[in-house]
PDB file of C-alpha atoms in Angstrom:
ATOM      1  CA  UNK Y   1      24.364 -28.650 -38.386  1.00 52.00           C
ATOM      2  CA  UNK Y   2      24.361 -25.022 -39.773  1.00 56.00           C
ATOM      3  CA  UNK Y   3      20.905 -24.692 -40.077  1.00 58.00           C
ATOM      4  CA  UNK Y   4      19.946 -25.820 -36.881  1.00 64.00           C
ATOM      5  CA  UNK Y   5      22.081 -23.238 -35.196  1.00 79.00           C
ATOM      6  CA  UNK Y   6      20.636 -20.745 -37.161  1.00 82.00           C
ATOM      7  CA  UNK Y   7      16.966 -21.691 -36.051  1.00 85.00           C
ATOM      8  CA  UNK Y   8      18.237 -21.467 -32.492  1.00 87.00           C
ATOM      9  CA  UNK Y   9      19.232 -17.463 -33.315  1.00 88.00           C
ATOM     10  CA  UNK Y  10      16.249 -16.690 -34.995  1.00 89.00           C
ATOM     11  CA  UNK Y  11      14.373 -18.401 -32.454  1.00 90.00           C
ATOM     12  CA  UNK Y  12      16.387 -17.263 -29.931  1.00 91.00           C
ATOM     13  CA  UNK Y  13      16.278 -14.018 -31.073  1.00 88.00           C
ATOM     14  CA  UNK Y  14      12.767 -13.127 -31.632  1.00 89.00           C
ATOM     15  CA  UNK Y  15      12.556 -14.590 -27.654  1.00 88.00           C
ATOM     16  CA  UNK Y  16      14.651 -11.171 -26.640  1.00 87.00           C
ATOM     17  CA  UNK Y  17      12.956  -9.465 -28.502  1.00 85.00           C
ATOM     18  CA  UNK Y  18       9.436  -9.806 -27.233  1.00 82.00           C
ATOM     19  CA  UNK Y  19      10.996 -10.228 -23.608  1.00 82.00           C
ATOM     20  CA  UNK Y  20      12.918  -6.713 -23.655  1.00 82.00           C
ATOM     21  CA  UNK Y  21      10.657  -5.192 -25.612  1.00 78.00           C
ATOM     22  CA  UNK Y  22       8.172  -2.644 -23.586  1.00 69.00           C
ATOM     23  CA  UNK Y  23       4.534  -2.568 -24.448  1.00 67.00           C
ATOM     24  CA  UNK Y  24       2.666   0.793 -23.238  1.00 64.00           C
ATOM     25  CA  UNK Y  25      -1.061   0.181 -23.091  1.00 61.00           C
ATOM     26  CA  UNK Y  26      -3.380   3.708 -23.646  1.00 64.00           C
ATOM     27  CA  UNK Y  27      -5.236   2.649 -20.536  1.00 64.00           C
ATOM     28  CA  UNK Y  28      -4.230   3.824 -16.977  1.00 64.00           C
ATOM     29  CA  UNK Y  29      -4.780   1.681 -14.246  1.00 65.00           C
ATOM     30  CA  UNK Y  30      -6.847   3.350 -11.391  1.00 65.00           C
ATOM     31  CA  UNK Y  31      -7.493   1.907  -7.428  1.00 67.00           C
ATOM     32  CA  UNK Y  32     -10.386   3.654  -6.862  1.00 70.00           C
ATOM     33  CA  UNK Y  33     -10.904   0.967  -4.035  1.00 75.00           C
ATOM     34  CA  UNK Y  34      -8.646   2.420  -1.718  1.00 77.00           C
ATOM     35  CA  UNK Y  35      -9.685   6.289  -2.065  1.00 81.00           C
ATOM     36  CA  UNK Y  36     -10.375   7.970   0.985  1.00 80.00           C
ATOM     37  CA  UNK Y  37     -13.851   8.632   1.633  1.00 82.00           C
ATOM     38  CA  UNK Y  38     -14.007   8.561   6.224  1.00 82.00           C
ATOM     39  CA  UNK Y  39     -11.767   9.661   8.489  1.00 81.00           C
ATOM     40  CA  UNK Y  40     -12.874   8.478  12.240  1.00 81.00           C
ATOM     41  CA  UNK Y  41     -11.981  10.897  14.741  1.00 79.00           C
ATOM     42  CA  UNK Y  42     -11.555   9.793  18.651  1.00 80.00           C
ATOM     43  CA  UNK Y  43     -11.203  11.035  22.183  1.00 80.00           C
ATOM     44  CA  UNK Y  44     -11.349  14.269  20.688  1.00 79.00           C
ATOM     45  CA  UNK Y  45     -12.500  17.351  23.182  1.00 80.00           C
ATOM     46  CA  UNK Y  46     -10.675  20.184  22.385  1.00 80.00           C
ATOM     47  CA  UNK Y  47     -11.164  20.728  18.938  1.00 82.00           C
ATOM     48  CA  UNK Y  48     -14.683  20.640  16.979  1.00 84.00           C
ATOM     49  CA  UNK Y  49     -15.829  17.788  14.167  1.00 82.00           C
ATOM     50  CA  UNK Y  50     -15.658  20.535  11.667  1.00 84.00           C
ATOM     51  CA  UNK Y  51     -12.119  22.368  12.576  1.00 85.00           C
ATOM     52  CA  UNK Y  52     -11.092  18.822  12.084  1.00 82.00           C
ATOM     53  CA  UNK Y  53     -13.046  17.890   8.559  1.00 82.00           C
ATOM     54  CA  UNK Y  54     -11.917  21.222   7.081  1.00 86.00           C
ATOM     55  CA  UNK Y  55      -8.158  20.144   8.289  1.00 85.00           C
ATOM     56  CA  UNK Y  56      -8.796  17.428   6.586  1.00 84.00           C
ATOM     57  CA  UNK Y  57     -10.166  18.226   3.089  1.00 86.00           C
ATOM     58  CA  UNK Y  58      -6.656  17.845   1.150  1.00 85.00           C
ATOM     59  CA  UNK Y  59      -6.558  14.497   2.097  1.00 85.00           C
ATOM     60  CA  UNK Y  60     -10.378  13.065   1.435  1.00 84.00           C
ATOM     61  CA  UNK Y  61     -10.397  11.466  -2.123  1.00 83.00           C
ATOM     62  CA  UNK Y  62      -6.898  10.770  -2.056  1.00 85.00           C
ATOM     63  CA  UNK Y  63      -5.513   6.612  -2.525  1.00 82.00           C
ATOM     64  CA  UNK Y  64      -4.353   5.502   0.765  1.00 80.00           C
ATOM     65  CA  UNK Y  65      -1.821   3.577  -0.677  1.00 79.00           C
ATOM     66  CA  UNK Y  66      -0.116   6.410  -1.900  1.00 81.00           C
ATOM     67  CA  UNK Y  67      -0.671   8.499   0.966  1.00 83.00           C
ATOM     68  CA  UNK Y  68       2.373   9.171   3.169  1.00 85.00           C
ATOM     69  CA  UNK Y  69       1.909   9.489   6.874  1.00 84.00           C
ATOM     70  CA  UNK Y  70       4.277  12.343   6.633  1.00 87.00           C
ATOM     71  CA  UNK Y  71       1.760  14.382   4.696  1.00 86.00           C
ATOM     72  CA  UNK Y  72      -0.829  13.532   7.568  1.00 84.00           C
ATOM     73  CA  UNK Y  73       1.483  15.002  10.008  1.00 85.00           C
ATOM     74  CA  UNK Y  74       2.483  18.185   8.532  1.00 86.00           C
ATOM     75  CA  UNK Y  75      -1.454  18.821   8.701  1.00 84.00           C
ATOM     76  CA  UNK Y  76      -2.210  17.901  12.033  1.00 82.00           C
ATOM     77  CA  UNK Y  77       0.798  19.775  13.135  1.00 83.00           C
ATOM     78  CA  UNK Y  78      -0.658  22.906  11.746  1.00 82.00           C
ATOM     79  CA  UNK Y  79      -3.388  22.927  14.900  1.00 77.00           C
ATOM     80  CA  UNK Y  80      -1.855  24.272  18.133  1.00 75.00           C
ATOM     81  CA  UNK Y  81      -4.202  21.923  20.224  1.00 77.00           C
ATOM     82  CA  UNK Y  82      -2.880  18.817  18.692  1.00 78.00           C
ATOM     83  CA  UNK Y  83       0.112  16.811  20.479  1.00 77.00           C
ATOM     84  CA  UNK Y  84      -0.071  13.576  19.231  1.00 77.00           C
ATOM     85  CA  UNK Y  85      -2.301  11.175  16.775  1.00 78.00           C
ATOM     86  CA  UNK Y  86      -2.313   7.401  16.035  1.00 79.00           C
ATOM     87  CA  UNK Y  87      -3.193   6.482  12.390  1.00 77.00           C
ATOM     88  CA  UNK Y  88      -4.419   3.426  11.606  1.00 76.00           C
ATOM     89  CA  UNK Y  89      -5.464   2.094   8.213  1.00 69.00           C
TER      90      UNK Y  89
END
């Protein structure tokens, strides 16, 4: 009876430890899928295609997961002539 116990703790055991334990890889996973290479612009009169791609540069190239629609506000809030915008992704 003793030594099965004790093959349940080693067994047991060496379980936690693999489970707990945290393996770090050297490799960094990259979505390169989702980068942001177009932005359509629509109804647009008041402002030129270019005003609105050099507005734009800080956010071309960036994951649009990770990109907060707060960020895309405070940038489109910078032009005078813009009151409102509707992203969609």
């Amino acid at each position: 009876m003793q030594v099965i116990t004790n093959k349940k703790r080693i067994i047991i055991s060496i379980a936690l430890l693999v489970l707990l334990t945290t393996i770090s890889t050297q490799q960094k996973i990259v979505i390169s899928k989702f980068d942001l290479k177009e932005i359509k612009i629509e109804n647009n009169v008041l402002i030129k295609e270019e005003e609105l791609k050099k507005i734009f540069t800080p956010i071309y190239d960036k994951n649009l997961l990770f990109l907060k629609n707060r960020e895309i506000q405070e940038i489109l809030m910078k032009n005078s002539f813009i009151d409102s915008y509707k992203i969609k992704r």
